[in-house]
Amino acid sequence: MTESPGGGSMYVPAFSMKQRITLMANKYELIATNPDGSDGQLLAFAQQKRMAFKEEVTFYTDDAKTQVVFSFKARKRIDLGAGYDVFDAAGQPIGWFKKEFGKSLLRSSWLLSGNGLDAAGTERSAGIAILRRVWDFVPFIGEIPLPFIFHFDFTDRADGRPILSVERKMSIRDRYRVSVQDQRLDFRVAAAMTVALDALQSR
């Protein structure tokens, strides 16, 4: 993890997110990716109660949950379309993201901002996006975890440069590989967006 241009932010070029599903909670581990592609150190841990309202997620240094490192929270409890703000450990805003519900009817789309950048992200495959929506509408089947592998790509809204790529890998438990192509994107904002793609995708 290095300091990105502008100071005060954290840049991690590649990391993975592993999800551990338990009866009462979804647990997320954010793990650095070494240059050889292997797993490195644990960067953050988050836990979300499965039956709780999903308006806020807090990230800690580890699963002991004694030290907060960052969090994200919905701006409005009822209107989730208002977006989510990302905060550092001291509660200061460092970025935000929101789902574009109009564009997401056929293909999930998000806006992401922080540290001087504004990015837009969408599902890489239109075909998979349609299959996911059909799956959700089939009675009973829609309650089964999605068997489809889907990816998201975020680009700079000003010039189209790649900013962030999130790829879901096929495994027993959800695992995502994340590549951050732009050093302006703070790890905490990238990690919050990655967890949101899993936890809030159905909203």
PDB file of C-alpha atoms in Angstrom:
ATOM      1  CA  MET A   1       0.000   0.000   0.000  1.00  0.00           C
ATOM      2  CA  THR A   2       1.444   3.352  -1.027  1.00  0.00           C
ATOM      3  CA  GLU A   3       0.439   6.998  -0.763  1.00  0.00           C
ATOM      4  CA  SER A   4      -1.158   8.191  -3.981  1.00  0.00           C
ATOM      5  CA  PRO A   5      -0.642  11.595  -5.624  1.00  0.00           C
ATOM      6  CA  GLY A   6      -2.128  14.417  -3.582  1.00  0.00           C
ATOM      7  CA  GLY A   7      -1.163  12.881  -0.232  1.00  0.00           C
ATOM      8  CA  GLY A   8      -3.325  11.379   2.473  1.00  0.00           C
ATOM      9  CA  SER A   9      -4.846   8.630   0.340  1.00  0.00           C
ATOM     10  CA  MET A  10      -3.905   4.964   0.014  1.00  0.00           C
ATOM     11  CA  TYR A  11      -3.127   3.336  -3.319  1.00  0.00           C
ATOM     12  CA  VAL A  12      -3.225  -0.436  -3.789  1.00  0.00           C
ATOM     13  CA  PRO A  13      -2.815  -1.536  -7.432  1.00  0.00           C
ATOM     14  CA  ALA A  14      -4.341  -4.993  -6.986  1.00  0.00           C
ATOM     15  CA  PHE A  15      -6.251  -6.815  -4.268  1.00  0.00           C
ATOM     16  CA  SER A  16      -8.892  -9.495  -3.871  1.00  0.00           C
ATOM     17  CA  MET A  17     -12.083  -9.729  -1.889  1.00  0.00           C
ATOM     18  CA  LYS A  18     -13.170 -13.011  -0.346  1.00  0.00           C
ATOM     19  CA  GLN A  19     -16.633 -13.504   1.072  1.00  0.00           C
ATOM     20  CA  ARG A  20     -17.367 -15.875   3.926  1.00  0.00           C
ATOM     21  CA  ILE A  21     -21.092 -16.598   4.235  1.00  0.00           C
ATOM     22  CA  THR A  22     -22.353 -17.674   7.645  1.00  0.00           C
ATOM     23  CA  LEU A  23     -25.866 -18.189   8.991  1.00  0.00           C
ATOM     24  CA  MET A  24     -26.095 -14.707  10.529  1.00  0.00           C
ATOM     25  CA  ALA A  25     -23.659 -12.568   8.543  1.00  0.00           C
ATOM     26  CA  ASN A  26     -21.705 -12.012   5.351  1.00  0.00           C
ATOM     27  CA  LYS A  27     -18.020 -11.479   6.068  1.00  0.00           C
ATOM     28  CA  TYR A  28     -15.642  -9.795   3.645  1.00  0.00           C
ATOM     29  CA  GLU A  29     -11.840  -9.995   3.609  1.00  0.00           C
ATOM     30  CA  LEU A  30      -9.856  -7.510   1.514  1.00  0.00           C
ATOM     31  CA  ILE A  31      -6.454  -9.030   0.742  1.00  0.00           C
ATOM     32  CA  ALA A  32      -3.470  -7.463  -1.039  1.00  0.00           C
ATOM     33  CA  THR A  33      -2.264  -9.196  -4.209  1.00  0.00           C
ATOM     34  CA  ASN A  34       1.483  -9.810  -4.436  1.00  0.00           C
ATOM     35  CA  PRO A  35       3.391  -9.107  -7.691  1.00  0.00           C
ATOM     36  CA  ASP A  36       3.377 -12.865  -8.457  1.00  0.00           C
ATOM     37  CA  GLY A  37      -0.420 -12.982  -8.121  1.00  0.00           C
ATOM     38  CA  SER A  38      -0.501 -14.736  -4.753  1.00  0.00           C
ATOM     39  CA  ASP A  39      -2.398 -13.457  -1.719  1.00  0.00           C
ATOM     40  CA  GLY A  40      -0.598 -10.968   0.495  1.00  0.00           C
ATOM     41  CA  GLN A  41      -1.545  -9.288   3.738  1.00  0.00           C
ATOM     42  CA  LEU A  42      -5.057  -8.684   5.027  1.00  0.00           C
ATOM     43  CA  LEU A  43      -5.924  -5.032   4.349  1.00  0.00           C
ATOM     44  CA  ALA A  44      -9.400  -4.828   5.867  1.00  0.00           C
ATOM     45  CA  PHE A  45     -12.283  -6.900   7.195  1.00  0.00           C
ATOM     46  CA  ALA A  46     -16.009  -6.138   7.117  1.00  0.00           C
ATOM     47  CA  GLN A  47     -19.072  -7.922   8.465  1.00  0.00           C
ATOM     48  CA  GLN A  48     -22.660  -7.375   7.437  1.00  0.00           C
ATOM     49  CA  LYS A  49     -25.589  -8.943   9.281  1.00  0.00           C
ATOM     50  CA  ARG A  50     -27.643 -10.825   6.699  1.00  0.00           C
ATOM     51  CA  MET A  51     -31.062  -9.660   7.900  1.00  0.00           C
ATOM     52  CA  ALA A  52     -30.049  -6.094   8.695  1.00  0.00           C
ATOM     53  CA  PHE A  53     -30.830  -3.042   6.597  1.00  0.00           C
ATOM     54  CA  LYS A  54     -27.843  -2.455   4.336  1.00  0.00           C
ATOM     55  CA  GLU A  55     -27.345   1.280   4.763  1.00  0.00           C
ATOM     56  CA  GLU A  56     -23.884   1.115   6.390  1.00  0.00           C
ATOM     57  CA  VAL A  57     -20.813  -1.140   6.330  1.00  0.00           C
ATOM     58  CA  THR A  58     -17.773  -0.667   8.594  1.00  0.00           C
ATOM     59  CA  PHE A  59     -14.297  -1.984   7.773  1.00  0.00           C
ATOM     60  CA  TYR A  60     -11.766  -3.015  10.428  1.00  0.00           C
ATOM     61  CA  THR A  61      -8.100  -3.992  10.457  1.00  0.00           C
ATOM     62  CA  ASP A  62      -9.058  -7.644  11.145  1.00  0.00           C
ATOM     63  CA  ASP A  63     -11.900  -9.869  12.318  1.00  0.00           C
ATOM     64  CA  ALA A  64     -11.330  -8.881  15.953  1.00  0.00           C
ATOM     65  CA  LYS A  65     -13.081  -5.626  14.931  1.00  0.00           C
ATOM     66  CA  THR A  66     -11.181  -3.460  17.418  1.00  0.00           C
ATOM     67  CA  GLN A  67      -9.876  -0.798  15.012  1.00  0.00           C
ATOM     68  CA  VAL A  68     -11.966   0.921  12.334  1.00  0.00           C
ATOM     69  CA  VAL A  69     -10.145   1.827   9.123  1.00  0.00           C
ATOM     70  CA  PHE A  70     -13.010   3.142   6.958  1.00  0.00           C
ATOM     71  CA  SER A  71     -16.731   2.790   6.267  1.00  0.00           C
ATOM     72  CA  PHE A  72     -19.478   3.629   3.833  1.00  0.00           C
ATOM     73  CA  LYS A  73     -22.988   4.817   4.585  1.00  0.00           C
ATOM     74  CA  ALA A  74     -26.159   5.652   2.655  1.00  0.00           C
ATOM     75  CA  ARG A  75     -26.886   9.370   2.461  1.00  0.00           C
ATOM     76  CA  LYS A  76     -30.595   8.701   3.016  1.00  0.00           C
ATOM     77  CA  ARG A  77     -32.026   5.707   4.810  1.00  0.00           C
ATOM     78  CA  ILE A  78     -35.061   5.408   2.536  1.00  0.00           C
ATOM     79  CA  ASP A  79     -33.795   6.805  -0.776  1.00  0.00           C
ATOM     80  CA  LEU A  80     -30.757   4.618  -1.530  1.00  0.00           C
ATOM     81  CA  GLY A  81     -30.606   6.235  -4.952  1.00  0.00           C
ATOM     82  CA  ALA A  82     -29.131   9.275  -3.201  1.00  0.00           C
ATOM     83  CA  GLY A  83     -25.839   7.374  -3.004  1.00  0.00           C
ATOM     84  CA  TYR A  84     -23.298   6.290  -0.421  1.00  0.00           C
ATOM     85  CA  ASP A  85     -20.431   8.246   1.129  1.00  0.00           C
ATOM     86  CA  VAL A  86     -17.094   6.655   2.051  1.00  0.00           C
ATOM     87  CA  PHE A  87     -15.418   7.844   5.265  1.00  0.00           C
ATOM     88  CA  ASP A  88     -11.928   7.396   6.689  1.00  0.00           C
ATOM     89  CA  ALA A  89     -11.270   6.161  10.234  1.00  0.00           C
ATOM     90  CA  ALA A  90     -11.831   9.675  11.611  1.00  0.00           C
ATOM     91  CA  GLY A  91     -15.216  10.002   9.894  1.00  0.00           C
ATOM     92  CA  GLN A  92     -14.019  12.374   7.172  1.00  0.00           C
ATOM     93  CA  PRO A  93     -15.461  11.853   3.657  1.00  0.00           C
ATOM     94  CA  ILE A  94     -12.987  10.535   1.098  1.00  0.00           C
ATOM     95  CA  GLY A  95     -15.303   9.574  -1.771  1.00  0.00           C
ATOM     96  CA  TRP A  96     -18.761   8.432  -2.792  1.00  0.00           C
ATOM     97  CA  PHE A  97     -20.610   6.095  -5.124  1.00  0.00           C
ATOM     98  CA  LYS A  98     -24.188   5.620  -6.306  1.00  0.00           C
ATOM     99  CA  LYS A  99     -26.131   3.269  -8.505  1.00  0.00           C
ATOM    100  CA  GLU A 100     -27.681   4.698 -11.664  1.00  0.00           C
ATOM    101  CA  PHE A 101     -31.057   3.006 -11.341  1.00  0.00           C
ATOM    102  CA  GLY A 102     -32.354   4.120 -14.761  1.00  0.00           C
ATOM    103  CA  LYS A 103     -29.392   2.680 -16.648  1.00  0.00           C
ATOM    104  CA  SER A 104     -29.338  -0.372 -14.375  1.00  0.00           C
ATOM    105  CA  LEU A 105     -32.689  -1.712 -15.557  1.00  0.00           C
ATOM    106  CA  LEU A 106     -30.887  -3.748 -18.220  1.00  0.00           C
ATOM    107  CA  ARG A 107     -27.227  -3.430 -17.241  1.00  0.00           C
ATOM    108  CA  SER A 108     -26.033  -2.401 -13.783  1.00  0.00           C
ATOM    109  CA  SER A 109     -24.289   0.975 -13.791  1.00  0.00           C
ATOM    110  CA  TRP A 110     -22.568   2.958 -11.031  1.00  0.00           C
ATOM    111  CA  LEU A 111     -20.940   6.334 -10.503  1.00  0.00           C
ATOM    112  CA  LEU A 112     -17.767   6.549  -8.397  1.00  0.00           C
ATOM    113  CA  SER A 113     -15.916   9.646  -7.193  1.00  0.00           C
ATOM    114  CA  GLY A 114     -12.999  10.567  -4.939  1.00  0.00           C
ATOM    115  CA  ASN A 115      -9.660  12.410  -4.814  1.00  0.00           C
ATOM    116  CA  GLY A 116     -10.254  14.428  -7.959  1.00  0.00           C
ATOM    117  CA  LEU A 117     -11.644  11.694 -10.187  1.00  0.00           C
ATOM    118  CA  ASP A 118     -15.135  10.942 -11.445  1.00  0.00           C
ATOM    119  CA  ALA A 119     -15.720   7.497 -12.922  1.00  0.00           C
ATOM    120  CA  ALA A 120     -18.600   5.523 -14.372  1.00  0.00           C
ATOM    121  CA  GLY A 121     -18.821   1.748 -14.174  1.00  0.00           C
ATOM    122  CA  THR A 122     -20.971  -0.865 -15.858  1.00  0.00           C
ATOM    123  CA  GLU A 123     -21.240  -4.619 -16.250  1.00  0.00           C
ATOM    124  CA  ARG A 124     -18.797  -5.832 -18.871  1.00  0.00           C
ATOM    125  CA  SER A 125     -21.188  -8.306 -20.492  1.00  0.00           C
ATOM    126  CA  ALA A 126     -24.665  -7.228 -21.561  1.00  0.00           C
ATOM    127  CA  GLY A 127     -25.614 -10.882 -22.068  1.00  0.00           C
ATOM    128  CA  ILE A 128     -24.764 -11.884 -18.503  1.00  0.00           C
ATOM    129  CA  ALA A 129     -26.620  -8.806 -17.227  1.00  0.00           C
ATOM    130  CA  ILE A 130     -29.809  -9.970 -18.960  1.00  0.00           C
ATOM    131  CA  LEU A 131     -29.391 -13.556 -17.707  1.00  0.00           C
ATOM    132  CA  ARG A 132     -29.027 -12.296 -14.143  1.00  0.00           C
ATOM    133  CA  ARG A 133     -32.289 -10.392 -14.387  1.00  0.00           C
ATOM    134  CA  VAL A 134     -34.154 -13.401 -15.779  1.00  0.00           C
ATOM    135  CA  TRP A 135     -32.710 -15.522 -12.934  1.00  0.00           C
ATOM    136  CA  ASP A 136     -33.987 -13.059 -10.325  1.00  0.00           C
ATOM    137  CA  PHE A 137     -37.553 -13.216 -11.652  1.00  0.00           C
ATOM    138  CA  VAL A 138     -37.893 -17.018 -11.706  1.00  0.00           C
ATOM    139  CA  PRO A 139     -39.845 -18.135  -8.576  1.00  0.00           C
ATOM    140  CA  PHE A 140     -37.653 -19.840  -5.947  1.00  0.00           C
ATOM    141  CA  ILE A 141     -34.674 -19.998  -8.327  1.00  0.00           C
ATOM    142  CA  GLY A 142     -33.996 -16.302  -7.736  1.00  0.00           C
ATOM    143  CA  GLU A 143     -33.263 -17.051  -4.080  1.00  0.00           C
ATOM    144  CA  ILE A 144     -30.336 -19.303  -5.047  1.00  0.00           C
ATOM    145  CA  PRO A 145     -26.926 -17.523  -5.258  1.00  0.00           C
ATOM    146  CA  LEU A 146     -26.115 -16.428  -8.789  1.00  0.00           C
ATOM    147  CA  PRO A 147     -24.109 -18.994 -10.768  1.00  0.00           C
ATOM    148  CA  PHE A 148     -22.963 -16.385 -13.279  1.00  0.00           C
ATOM    149  CA  ILE A 149     -19.527 -14.793 -13.310  1.00  0.00           C
ATOM    150  CA  PHE A 150     -19.870 -11.054 -13.908  1.00  0.00           C
ATOM    151  CA  HIS A 151     -17.344  -8.249 -14.138  1.00  0.00           C
ATOM    152  CA  PHE A 152     -17.440  -4.461 -13.816  1.00  0.00           C
ATOM    153  CA  ASP A 153     -15.235  -1.879 -15.504  1.00  0.00           C
ATOM    154  CA  PHE A 154     -14.965   1.756 -14.383  1.00  0.00           C
ATOM    155  CA  THR A 155     -13.547   4.477 -16.611  1.00  0.00           C
ATOM    156  CA  ASP A 156     -12.832   8.188 -16.199  1.00  0.00           C
ATOM    157  CA  ARG A 157     -15.906  10.162 -17.237  1.00  0.00           C
ATOM    158  CA  ALA A 158     -13.681  12.904 -18.681  1.00  0.00           C
ATOM    159  CA  ASP A 159     -11.362  10.944 -20.974  1.00  0.00           C
ATOM    160  CA  GLY A 160     -12.391   7.275 -20.804  1.00  0.00           C
ATOM    161  CA  ARG A 161      -9.192   6.072 -19.143  1.00  0.00           C
ATOM    162  CA  PRO A 162      -9.531   2.831 -17.136  1.00  0.00           C
ATOM    163  CA  ILE A 163      -9.894   3.436 -13.406  1.00  0.00           C
ATOM    164  CA  LEU A 164     -11.030   0.193 -11.770  1.00  0.00           C
ATOM    165  CA  SER A 165     -11.864  -3.372 -12.796  1.00  0.00           C
ATOM    166  CA  VAL A 166     -13.703  -5.837 -10.546  1.00  0.00           C
ATOM    167  CA  GLU A 167     -13.857  -9.453 -11.704  1.00  0.00           C
ATOM    168  CA  ARG A 168     -15.885 -12.113  -9.958  1.00  0.00           C
ATOM    169  CA  LYS A 169     -14.204 -15.517  -9.964  1.00  0.00           C
ATOM    170  CA  MET A 170     -15.874 -18.917  -9.896  1.00  0.00           C
ATOM    171  CA  SER A 171     -15.340 -20.532  -6.489  1.00  0.00           C
ATOM    172  CA  ILE A 172     -17.240 -22.140  -3.613  1.00  0.00           C
ATOM    173  CA  ARG A 173     -17.466 -18.750  -1.961  1.00  0.00           C
ATOM    174  CA  ASP A 174     -17.560 -15.403  -3.728  1.00  0.00           C
ATOM    175  CA  ARG A 175     -14.134 -14.107  -4.671  1.00  0.00           C
ATOM    176  CA  TYR A 176     -13.369 -10.957  -6.605  1.00  0.00           C
ATOM    177  CA  ARG A 177     -10.105  -9.861  -8.216  1.00  0.00           C
ATOM    178  CA  VAL A 178      -9.691  -6.090  -8.258  1.00  0.00           C
ATOM    179  CA  SER A 179      -7.311  -4.030 -10.399  1.00  0.00           C
ATOM    180  CA  VAL A 180      -6.874  -0.312  -9.779  1.00  0.00           C
ATOM    181  CA  GLN A 181      -5.378   1.315 -12.871  1.00  0.00           C
ATOM    182  CA  ASP A 182      -5.462   4.923 -11.644  1.00  0.00           C
ATOM    183  CA  GLN A 183      -3.345   5.960  -8.648  1.00  0.00           C
ATOM    184  CA  ARG A 184      -5.829   8.687  -7.717  1.00  0.00           C
ATOM    185  CA  LEU A 185      -8.323   6.057  -6.586  1.00  0.00           C
ATOM    186  CA  ASP A 186      -7.971   5.482  -2.850  1.00  0.00           C
ATOM    187  CA  PHE A 187      -7.926   1.819  -1.787  1.00  0.00           C
ATOM    188  CA  ARG A 188     -10.667   2.514   0.759  1.00  0.00           C
ATOM    189  CA  VAL A 189     -12.988   3.888  -1.914  1.00  0.00           C
ATOM    190  CA  ALA A 190     -12.143   1.021  -4.287  1.00  0.00           C
ATOM    191  CA  ALA A 191     -12.737  -1.538  -1.518  1.00  0.00           C
ATOM    192  CA  ALA A 192     -16.053   0.040  -0.506  1.00  0.00           C
ATOM    193  CA  MET A 193     -17.198  -0.027  -4.139  1.00  0.00           C
ATOM    194  CA  THR A 194     -16.184  -3.691  -4.461  1.00  0.00           C
ATOM    195  CA  VAL A 195     -18.134  -4.749  -1.370  1.00  0.00           C
ATOM    196  CA  ALA A 196     -21.122  -2.705  -2.569  1.00  0.00           C
ATOM    197  CA  LEU A 197     -21.100  -4.541  -5.901  1.00  0.00           C
ATOM    198  CA  ASP A 198     -21.675  -7.737  -3.947  1.00  0.00           C
ATOM    199  CA  ALA A 199     -23.808  -6.540  -1.030  1.00  0.00           C
ATOM    200  CA  LEU A 200     -25.983  -3.971  -2.811  1.00  0.00           C
ATOM    201  CA  GLN A 201     -26.164  -5.346  -6.344  1.00  0.00           C
ATOM    202  CA  SER A 202     -29.787  -6.437  -5.979  1.00  0.00           C
ATOM    203  CA  ARG A 203     -30.907  -2.988  -4.799  1.00  0.00           C
TER     204      ARG A 203
END
